[in-house]
Amino acid sequence: MSRTLLRVENLKVYFPTRTEGGIRRRYVPLKAVDDVSFTVAEGETVGIVGESGCGKSTLARAILQLIKATRGRIVWQGEDLTRLDRKAMNEKRRDLGVVFQDPLSSLNPRMTIGNIIAEPLRRFRSELSREDINAAVLATMQDVGLNREFLNRYPHEFSGGQCQRVSIARAMILRPKLVICDEPVSALDVSTRTQTINLLKGLQRKHGISIIFISHDLSVVRIVCTRIIVMYLGHFVEIADRDTLFGSPSHPYSQALLSAIPVPDLHSQDDGKRVILEGELPSPIEPPSGCVFRTRCPIATNYCIKREPVLAPRENGARVACHHV
Amino acid sequence: MSGPAAMGYRGGDGDAVGELQGRSLWNDAVARFRRHRAAMASLWVLGVITVLAVLVPEFWPNSLDEVNWDYIQSPPTTENLLWFGTDVNGRDMFSRTFYGARISLTIGVLTTLVALIVGVLYGAIAGYRGGPAGDIMMRVVDVLYSLPTLFFIIILVTIFGNNFLLIFICIGAVEWLTLARIVRGQTLSIKEKEYVESARAAGLSTPTILLKYIIPNAIGPVIVYVTLLIPINIIVESYLSFLGLGVQEPFTSWGRLISQGANEIGTAPWLLVIPAAFLVVTLFCFNFIGDGLRDSLDPKEHTR
Amino acid sequence: MTAPLLHCENLHVRFRTQDGEVLAVNGVDFEVRRGDCVGIVGESGSGKSQTAMALLGLLADNGVSSGSVRFRRKEILNAPAEQLNRIRGSRVAMIFQDPMSALTPFMRIGRQLCEVLQEHTAMSRREITARVMEVLEIVQIPEPKRRFEMYPHQLSGGQRQRVMIAQALLCKPDLLIADEPTTALDLTIQAQILDFFKSLKKRTTIVIITHDLGVVAGLCNRVVVMYAGRIVEQGPIEEIFMGPQHPYTRALLAAVPRPDWDPDKPLPMIGGQPPLATRLPKGCSFAPRCAHAVDRCRQETPELRGRQHLKACHLDLPQ
């Protein structure tokens, strides 16, 4: 068993929101992430899956300390990040890379590709000479499959897939221990998407980095990650190994997500087997009592209204938050 | 397919033919600006006025305070190089007009520069910090805004005395307010962009983020406003000179020339018409340049 | 054989931009028969959306279309606005990707829907309300009476998309064009809407534009695959999915991670980037990225050939 790199303990991220209407305004917490715990080991790839509004991006930003956690601990190599001051936290960022969803808006339009990729080096390796930085940038560009001629060109001259390669190069140039990818491929077309997935997997293997891969697309997560967390309305509903989750999903929400993947295959569209959820995601300002999934769950009972399920281990090794499986 | 090695680059890429040096957004904007005829013409006219404003007071045979006893209040004539005529004291108007251009343009540009630096930094900091601190900073702007501009400048000039340097500090101290608001608005939207988040996640310091990430991206509308602010400041200086609070004799500015010319409008109309025409042409030029810049910096044009 | 409902011939769409002329759609031919459900598939920049916009005369101001589009045997491409307005919304309806931008934020849902009918029919107020309620029920919106009184921002994304579909169905159109109707939606909501589209096939002819082959698979009976402004392959869905002929279609199908793909193997993929519309390569646009390309592909643009199953490729690839 390899060493634990990151341990998130009982993390809560609440945003104050004003309620609508009335003269007297009340502040109600929006529970974006509500009491979640998980670990990431060295060299591990963890996937976090859920629909928009489930809190997965908030979770990523909270780990990176871009959003303040309301409660809970984020233990990075034995040190609690939530207790560090700005300066100490900024030093830790050397080992934490990040790739965001929108390829074009993640790159400063006024900087050249070369300068964008070099930025982390300038921040953390200020002893390097101009030539050294240039050499490192070119090596990284080659690593991610960017033509070296692009060095002095600007982001708006490139397609989404190439911009995402630049983001990956910037995240990787310091050889961080953990890279958090927030929906890195959902804005890309099919052909560039597979390129990017293969690139991320290749780099992960080559450099042995850990990855937290956040996506709404289970078919992509399955290719990239070895352990997968399914998230719904700020809660973890299932944590399982890849093969366990895809072989025998336990939580009814995982089952529905799995069957909702549109597959370009005429025979897999057998209507009988598909689980189509009723209704829509409830508001995180007024989450349902008890189990958050109960309003859309095909097997919910009265018991689910009263008691909130906790993640509990199952025979197949998965941990599931459900009273009925 | 053979693993990561195969996923590299496969040449045949529609982009990236030849061009080693990229075109930055600025280069694009400059190219577009060049196609804007009115703005380019204005740039030329302004250039000529500026060159004359620099050269004429230095090299023109008739100096600005020399009295030509034979030509008191003479209309424009080719004799003695008195092309723009002379004023009530027989001083050469050609020389005085371009000396006035020198002062007016200097004040216009320098005051705008002061306003630009203060306004952009203040607005960017207020927007980026956000929260209560940013709110307080903007309330200060609101309070200053509510003071009548001219009144405020007059107070400053009377307190600190009448001094060329002070004039543009005073004007600049008032004009930065709008800039601060523009930049704050821009900053609020830019700081939500993922590239700013990436910069924060890369551990960059706040000054670096402000100077390299926020301000360069907020500057587009600012530049447009600045080209409009320069003529405003030239006019403000004219008011002050008109009120006798600006430049002192024998030095002069367009505003002063116009105010003196206005007194003689019945007897010597050229004293008013000539400097006024130069002022109007200059104001038009800056406005056209502002238009051209707005069109060429329009972010809608940048999407592919 | 009866004439097709929609016949599109040699359609070109050009945009004049600051950087020169962009050829977004480059000679597209296809037809839609009554009762068909046609999927137009392509990546961004393939010209699939501009094709749809051109059909209904909805191009941006700097866009020019040429060629021929016949709807029920009448030429409608570049037809006068009056004639197009009669057709749009009543005979042909369109659904857009972003449902929020297509609904007016200050008007109640019910009124927005009623207005469409007031515009296009001579029904009485009571008949109109009845028809709107009927359609809201068809699109399976929960509590249609309450939704009727709501404003668009009070609805969720999935419900808004249902309202959009309801609006499209009001006048019982002969043809429904849906541009990426599920792309902005979550996976479980997307499944709901797709499921609903399947039941909609019985009511009207559908053209669905999407980048997602998975969306097409369970829904359409014909598929048109576009790349860089041209159709590269079209045919019955079984033939496209079971025996794709064009290398691009093949690569596209292979590039989607399937549930049975061994995750430890890298995914098969298409190298390089799609070409820019301002700098299309000579010959076949796909040639620079094609693993099978020969010299002829780089010189000569292939024609779309075939009877039922058409492809634009010089090569005959083995199955």
Short mmCIF file of N, CA and C in Angstrom, two decimals, chain A residues 20 50-53 153 157 159-162 165 188-198 201 205 216-220 222-224 242-243 246 253 256-257 259-267 269 271 274-281 296, chain C residues 42-45 153 156-159 162 185-192 194-195 198 211-215 217-218 237-238 241-242 248 252-274 276 279 289:
data_model
loop_
_atom_site.label_atom_id
_atom_site.label_comp_id
_atom_site.label_asym_id
_atom_site.label_seq_id
_atom_site.Cartn_x
_atom_site.Cartn_y
_atom_site.Cartn_z
N GLU A 20 -35.06 34.72 -1.35
CA GLU A 20 -35.78 35.67 -2.19
C GLU A 20 -36.96 36.27 -1.45
N GLY A 50 -20.39 13.27 -10.92
CA GLY A 50 -21.68 13.77 -10.48
C GLY A 50 -22.19 14.77 -11.49
N GLU A 51 -23.47 15.12 -11.36
CA GLU A 51 -24.04 16.07 -12.30
C GLU A 51 -23.73 17.49 -11.87
N SER A 52 -24.05 18.46 -12.72
CA SER A 52 -23.76 19.84 -12.37
C SER A 52 -24.54 20.20 -11.11
N GLY A 53 -23.89 20.97 -10.24
CA GLY A 53 -24.54 21.35 -9.00
C GLY A 53 -24.40 20.35 -7.88
N ARG A 153 3.33 32.09 -29.57
CA ARG A 153 2.01 32.43 -30.07
C ARG A 153 1.01 32.54 -28.93
N GLU A 157 -5.16 31.75 -30.84
CA GLU A 157 -4.83 31.20 -32.16
C GLU A 157 -5.00 29.68 -32.20
N SER A 159 -6.98 25.80 -31.12
CA SER A 159 -8.25 25.12 -30.87
C SER A 159 -8.33 24.68 -29.41
N GLY A 160 -9.53 24.29 -29.00
CA GLY A 160 -9.74 23.88 -27.62
C GLY A 160 -8.79 22.79 -27.15
N GLY A 161 -8.58 21.79 -27.98
CA GLY A 161 -7.72 20.69 -27.60
C GLY A 161 -6.29 21.13 -27.34
N GLN A 162 -5.81 22.03 -28.20
CA GLN A 162 -4.44 22.50 -28.02
C GLN A 162 -4.33 23.38 -26.78
N ARG A 165 -3.97 21.27 -23.87
CA ARG A 165 -2.60 20.77 -23.73
C ARG A 165 -1.72 21.79 -23.04
N LEU A 188 -14.42 19.60 -24.91
CA LEU A 188 -13.69 19.25 -26.14
C LEU A 188 -14.52 18.33 -27.04
N ASP A 189 -14.17 18.36 -28.31
CA ASP A 189 -14.81 17.47 -29.28
C ASP A 189 -14.29 16.05 -29.12
N VAL A 190 -15.04 15.12 -29.70
CA VAL A 190 -14.71 13.71 -29.51
C VAL A 190 -13.25 13.41 -29.86
N SER A 191 -12.79 13.90 -31.02
CA SER A 191 -11.45 13.50 -31.45
C SER A 191 -10.38 14.10 -30.54
N THR A 192 -10.53 15.36 -30.15
CA THR A 192 -9.52 15.94 -29.26
C THR A 192 -9.68 15.42 -27.83
N ARG A 193 -10.90 15.00 -27.49
CA ARG A 193 -11.12 14.47 -26.15
C ARG A 193 -10.29 13.21 -25.92
N THR A 194 -10.32 12.29 -26.88
CA THR A 194 -9.54 11.07 -26.69
C THR A 194 -8.05 11.38 -26.65
N GLN A 195 -7.61 12.34 -27.47
CA GLN A 195 -6.20 12.72 -27.41
C GLN A 195 -5.84 13.17 -26.00
N THR A 196 -6.69 14.01 -25.41
CA THR A 196 -6.39 14.57 -24.11
C THR A 196 -6.41 13.50 -23.02
N ILE A 197 -7.37 12.59 -23.11
CA ILE A 197 -7.43 11.51 -22.12
C ILE A 197 -6.17 10.65 -22.18
N ASN A 198 -5.79 10.28 -23.40
CA ASN A 198 -4.59 9.46 -23.53
C ASN A 198 -3.35 10.19 -23.03
N LYS A 201 -3.36 10.19 -19.19
CA LYS A 201 -3.00 8.87 -18.67
C LYS A 201 -1.52 8.59 -18.86
N ARG A 205 1.26 8.02 -15.82
CA ARG A 205 2.09 6.83 -15.67
C ARG A 205 3.57 7.17 -15.70
N HIS A 216 -18.47 14.69 -15.30
CA HIS A 216 -19.84 14.20 -15.24
C HIS A 216 -19.97 12.97 -16.13
N ASP A 217 -18.90 12.66 -16.85
CA ASP A 217 -18.97 11.63 -17.87
C ASP A 217 -18.32 10.33 -17.36
N LEU A 218 -19.17 9.38 -17.02
CA LEU A 218 -18.65 8.15 -16.43
C LEU A 218 -17.76 7.37 -17.40
N SER A 219 -18.07 7.44 -18.69
CA SER A 219 -17.29 6.64 -19.62
C SER A 219 -15.84 7.13 -19.67
N VAL A 220 -15.65 8.44 -19.47
CA VAL A 220 -14.29 8.99 -19.45
C VAL A 220 -13.60 8.63 -18.15
N ARG A 222 -14.03 6.17 -16.29
CA ARG A 222 -13.67 4.76 -16.27
C ARG A 222 -12.31 4.52 -16.92
N ILE A 223 -12.02 5.28 -17.98
CA ILE A 223 -10.75 5.10 -18.67
C ILE A 223 -9.60 5.65 -17.84
N VAL A 224 -9.82 6.74 -17.13
CA VAL A 224 -8.72 7.43 -16.47
C VAL A 224 -8.46 6.91 -15.05
N ARG A 242 -12.89 0.92 -9.73
CA ARG A 242 -13.45 1.05 -11.06
C ARG A 242 -14.26 -0.19 -11.47
N ASP A 243 -13.63 -1.35 -11.34
CA ASP A 243 -14.28 -2.55 -11.85
C ASP A 243 -15.52 -2.90 -11.04
N PHE A 246 -18.32 -0.35 -12.13
CA PHE A 246 -18.87 -0.58 -13.45
C PHE A 246 -19.45 -1.99 -13.60
N TYR A 253 -28.37 5.62 -7.55
CA TYR A 253 -27.96 6.75 -8.37
C TYR A 253 -26.82 6.35 -9.30
N ALA A 256 -28.28 4.54 -12.16
CA ALA A 256 -28.94 5.41 -13.13
C ALA A 256 -27.92 6.15 -13.99
N LEU A 257 -26.87 6.66 -13.34
CA LEU A 257 -25.83 7.38 -14.09
C LEU A 257 -25.22 6.48 -15.14
N SER A 259 -26.44 3.88 -16.60
CA SER A 259 -27.29 3.51 -17.74
C SER A 259 -27.65 4.72 -18.59
N ALA A 260 -27.35 5.93 -18.08
CA ALA A 260 -27.69 7.12 -18.85
C ALA A 260 -26.60 7.49 -19.86
N ILE A 261 -25.45 6.80 -19.82
CA ILE A 261 -24.38 7.13 -20.77
C ILE A 261 -24.87 6.83 -22.18
N PRO A 262 -24.86 7.82 -23.06
CA PRO A 262 -25.26 7.50 -24.43
C PRO A 262 -24.12 6.78 -25.15
N VAL A 263 -24.35 5.56 -25.57
CA VAL A 263 -23.32 4.77 -26.22
C VAL A 263 -23.63 4.67 -27.71
N PRO A 264 -22.63 4.90 -28.57
CA PRO A 264 -22.90 4.81 -30.01
C PRO A 264 -22.96 3.36 -30.46
N ASP A 265 -23.94 2.65 -30.02
CA ASP A 265 -24.02 1.24 -30.29
C ASP A 265 -25.50 0.90 -30.38
N LEU A 266 -25.92 0.27 -31.47
CA LEU A 266 -27.35 0.09 -31.67
C LEU A 266 -27.96 -0.87 -30.66
N HIS A 267 -27.18 -1.82 -30.17
CA HIS A 267 -27.78 -2.86 -29.34
C HIS A 267 -27.82 -2.53 -27.87
N GLN A 269 -28.88 0.07 -26.65
CA GLN A 269 -29.94 1.02 -26.36
C GLN A 269 -31.25 0.30 -26.04
N ASP A 271 -34.29 -0.58 -24.43
CA ASP A 271 -35.04 0.25 -23.50
C ASP A 271 -35.37 -0.44 -22.18
N ARG A 274 -32.66 0.19 -19.40
CA ARG A 274 -32.26 1.53 -18.99
C ARG A 274 -33.03 2.00 -17.77
N VAL A 275 -32.30 2.60 -16.83
CA VAL A 275 -32.94 3.21 -15.68
C VAL A 275 -33.01 4.69 -15.95
N ILE A 276 -34.22 5.23 -16.14
CA ILE A 276 -34.32 6.67 -16.36
C ILE A 276 -34.93 7.30 -15.13
N LEU A 277 -34.16 8.20 -14.51
CA LEU A 277 -34.61 8.82 -13.26
C LEU A 277 -35.75 9.77 -13.52
N GLU A 278 -36.68 9.81 -12.60
CA GLU A 278 -37.74 10.80 -12.64
C GLU A 278 -37.20 12.11 -12.06
N GLY A 279 -37.85 13.21 -12.40
CA GLY A 279 -37.59 14.47 -11.71
C GLY A 279 -36.20 15.03 -11.94
N GLU A 280 -35.89 16.06 -11.17
CA GLU A 280 -34.65 16.79 -11.36
C GLU A 280 -33.93 16.96 -10.03
N LEU A 281 -32.72 17.46 -10.14
CA LEU A 281 -31.89 17.68 -8.95
C LEU A 281 -32.57 18.69 -8.01
N ARG A 296 -35.77 11.19 -5.97
CA ARG A 296 -35.70 10.64 -7.32
C ARG A 296 -35.42 9.14 -7.29
N GLY C 42 -21.33 15.89 -36.22
CA GLY C 42 -20.05 16.49 -36.57
C GLY C 42 -19.47 17.19 -35.35
N GLU C 43 -18.17 17.49 -35.43
CA GLU C 43 -17.54 18.19 -34.32
C GLU C 43 -17.77 19.68 -34.48
N SER C 44 -17.35 20.47 -33.49
CA SER C 44 -17.55 21.91 -33.63
C SER C 44 -16.74 22.40 -34.82
N GLY C 45 -17.34 23.30 -35.59
CA GLY C 45 -16.68 23.80 -36.79
C GLY C 45 -16.92 22.94 -38.01
N HIS C 153 -37.03 31.69 -15.63
CA HIS C 153 -35.93 31.45 -14.68
C HIS C 153 -36.35 30.58 -13.51
N SER C 156 -36.13 24.57 -14.16
CA SER C 156 -34.79 24.01 -14.28
C SER C 156 -34.47 23.82 -15.77
N GLY C 157 -33.21 23.53 -16.04
CA GLY C 157 -32.76 23.39 -17.42
C GLY C 157 -33.55 22.37 -18.21
N GLY C 158 -33.83 21.24 -17.60
CA GLY C 158 -34.57 20.19 -18.29
C GLY C 158 -35.99 20.62 -18.60
N GLN C 159 -36.61 21.32 -17.62
CA GLN C 159 -37.99 21.78 -17.84
C GLN C 159 -38.05 22.84 -18.92
N ARG C 162 -38.00 21.30 -22.15
CA ARG C 162 -39.33 20.75 -22.46
C ARG C 162 -40.28 21.84 -22.92
N LEU C 185 -27.51 19.83 -20.99
CA LEU C 185 -28.22 19.20 -19.87
C LEU C 185 -27.37 18.14 -19.18
N ASP C 186 -27.75 17.86 -17.95
CA ASP C 186 -27.06 16.81 -17.20
C ASP C 186 -27.39 15.44 -17.76
N LEU C 187 -26.53 14.48 -17.39
CA LEU C 187 -26.66 13.15 -17.96
C LEU C 187 -28.03 12.52 -17.70
N THR C 188 -28.52 12.62 -16.47
CA THR C 188 -29.79 11.95 -16.18
C THR C 188 -30.95 12.69 -16.85
N ILE C 189 -30.83 14.02 -16.95
CA ILE C 189 -31.87 14.81 -17.62
C ILE C 189 -31.81 14.55 -19.12
N GLN C 190 -30.58 14.45 -19.64
CA GLN C 190 -30.40 14.15 -21.06
C GLN C 190 -31.09 12.83 -21.41
N ALA C 191 -30.95 11.85 -20.52
CA ALA C 191 -31.60 10.56 -20.75
C ALA C 191 -33.11 10.73 -20.82
N GLN C 192 -33.66 11.58 -19.93
CA GLN C 192 -35.10 11.83 -19.95
C GLN C 192 -35.54 12.44 -21.27
N LEU C 194 -34.00 12.48 -24.21
CA LEU C 194 -33.81 11.57 -25.34
C LEU C 194 -34.93 10.55 -25.40
N ASP C 195 -35.30 10.06 -24.21
CA ASP C 195 -36.38 9.10 -24.13
C ASP C 195 -37.66 9.71 -24.69
N LYS C 198 -37.77 9.93 -28.45
CA LYS C 198 -38.15 8.66 -29.10
C LYS C 198 -39.66 8.58 -29.29
N HIS C 211 -23.11 16.50 -31.68
CA HIS C 211 -21.73 16.05 -31.83
C HIS C 211 -21.59 14.65 -31.24
N ASP C 212 -22.66 14.16 -30.63
CA ASP C 212 -22.58 12.95 -29.83
C ASP C 212 -23.22 11.77 -30.58
N LEU C 213 -22.39 10.85 -31.03
CA LEU C 213 -22.91 9.70 -31.75
C LEU C 213 -23.84 8.87 -30.89
N GLY C 214 -23.62 8.93 -29.57
CA GLY C 214 -24.47 8.17 -28.66
C GLY C 214 -25.91 8.66 -28.69
N VAL C 215 -26.10 9.95 -28.92
CA VAL C 215 -27.45 10.51 -28.98
C VAL C 215 -28.18 9.97 -30.20
N ALA C 217 -27.61 7.19 -31.82
CA ALA C 217 -27.71 5.72 -31.92
C ALA C 217 -29.10 5.19 -31.65
N GLY C 218 -29.73 5.63 -30.55
CA GLY C 218 -31.01 5.02 -30.21
C GLY C 218 -32.19 5.71 -30.86
N ILE C 237 -28.92 4.21 -40.42
CA ILE C 237 -28.15 4.14 -39.18
C ILE C 237 -27.43 2.80 -39.01
N GLU C 238 -28.11 1.70 -39.39
CA GLU C 238 -27.46 0.40 -39.18
C GLU C 238 -26.16 0.32 -39.97
N PHE C 241 -23.39 2.58 -38.41
CA PHE C 241 -22.83 2.08 -37.17
C PHE C 241 -22.19 0.71 -37.33
N MET C 242 -22.75 -0.14 -38.17
CA MET C 242 -22.20 -1.49 -38.29
C MET C 242 -21.11 -1.55 -39.35
N TYR C 248 -13.10 8.85 -41.32
CA TYR C 248 -13.44 9.77 -40.24
C TYR C 248 -14.57 9.19 -39.38
N LEU C 252 -14.27 8.31 -35.51
CA LEU C 252 -15.19 8.94 -34.57
C LEU C 252 -15.90 7.88 -33.72
N LEU C 253 -16.31 6.80 -34.36
CA LEU C 253 -17.00 5.73 -33.63
C LEU C 253 -16.05 5.06 -32.66
N ALA C 254 -14.79 4.90 -33.09
CA ALA C 254 -13.83 4.20 -32.24
C ALA C 254 -13.38 5.06 -31.08
N ALA C 255 -13.48 6.40 -31.25
CA ALA C 255 -12.92 7.30 -30.24
C ALA C 255 -13.80 7.42 -29.00
N VAL C 256 -15.05 6.97 -29.08
CA VAL C 256 -15.91 7.06 -27.90
C VAL C 256 -15.62 5.88 -26.99
N PRO C 257 -15.29 6.15 -25.73
CA PRO C 257 -14.99 5.03 -24.83
C PRO C 257 -16.23 4.17 -24.60
N ARG C 258 -16.15 2.91 -24.97
CA ARG C 258 -17.28 2.01 -24.78
C ARG C 258 -17.16 1.31 -23.44
N PRO C 259 -18.29 0.84 -22.92
CA PRO C 259 -18.26 0.21 -21.60
C PRO C 259 -17.39 -1.04 -21.55
N ASP C 260 -17.13 -1.66 -22.72
CA ASP C 260 -16.35 -2.89 -22.67
C ASP C 260 -14.89 -2.67 -23.08
N TRP C 261 -14.49 -1.41 -23.25
CA TRP C 261 -13.11 -1.13 -23.65
C TRP C 261 -12.21 -1.35 -22.44
N ASP C 262 -11.07 -2.03 -22.65
CA ASP C 262 -10.13 -2.25 -21.56
C ASP C 262 -9.50 -0.92 -21.17
N PRO C 263 -9.79 -0.43 -19.95
CA PRO C 263 -9.35 0.92 -19.59
C PRO C 263 -7.83 1.06 -19.51
N ASP C 264 -7.11 -0.04 -19.48
CA ASP C 264 -5.66 0.11 -19.38
C ASP C 264 -5.00 0.31 -20.74
N LYS C 265 -5.79 0.13 -21.80
CA LYS C 265 -5.24 0.39 -23.13
C LYS C 265 -5.57 1.83 -23.53
N PRO C 266 -4.64 2.50 -24.22
CA PRO C 266 -4.99 3.85 -24.68
C PRO C 266 -6.11 3.78 -25.71
N LEU C 267 -6.97 4.80 -25.71
CA LEU C 267 -8.09 4.82 -26.65
C LEU C 267 -7.58 5.06 -28.07
N PRO C 268 -8.19 4.40 -29.05
CA PRO C 268 -7.83 4.72 -30.44
C PRO C 268 -8.27 6.15 -30.73
N MET C 269 -7.43 6.89 -31.43
CA MET C 269 -7.82 8.29 -31.60
C MET C 269 -7.37 8.85 -32.93
N ILE C 270 -7.91 10.03 -33.25
CA ILE C 270 -7.55 10.75 -34.46
C ILE C 270 -6.50 11.77 -34.06
N GLY C 271 -5.37 11.75 -34.73
CA GLY C 271 -4.33 12.72 -34.38
C GLY C 271 -4.66 14.08 -34.95
N GLY C 272 -3.84 15.07 -34.57
CA GLY C 272 -3.97 16.40 -35.16
C GLY C 272 -5.22 17.12 -34.75
N GLN C 273 -5.46 18.25 -35.40
CA GLN C 273 -6.59 19.11 -35.07
C GLN C 273 -7.43 19.31 -36.32
N PRO C 274 -8.75 19.56 -36.14
CA PRO C 274 -9.56 19.88 -37.31
C PRO C 274 -9.05 21.15 -37.99
N LEU C 276 -8.83 24.82 -39.86
CA LEU C 276 -9.57 26.07 -39.73
C LEU C 276 -10.33 26.31 -41.03
N ARG C 279 -8.49 28.13 -43.67
CA ARG C 279 -7.33 27.52 -44.32
C ARG C 279 -7.59 26.05 -44.57
N ARG C 289 -5.24 14.21 -41.46
CA ARG C 289 -5.35 13.45 -40.21
C ARG C 289 -5.66 11.98 -40.49
#
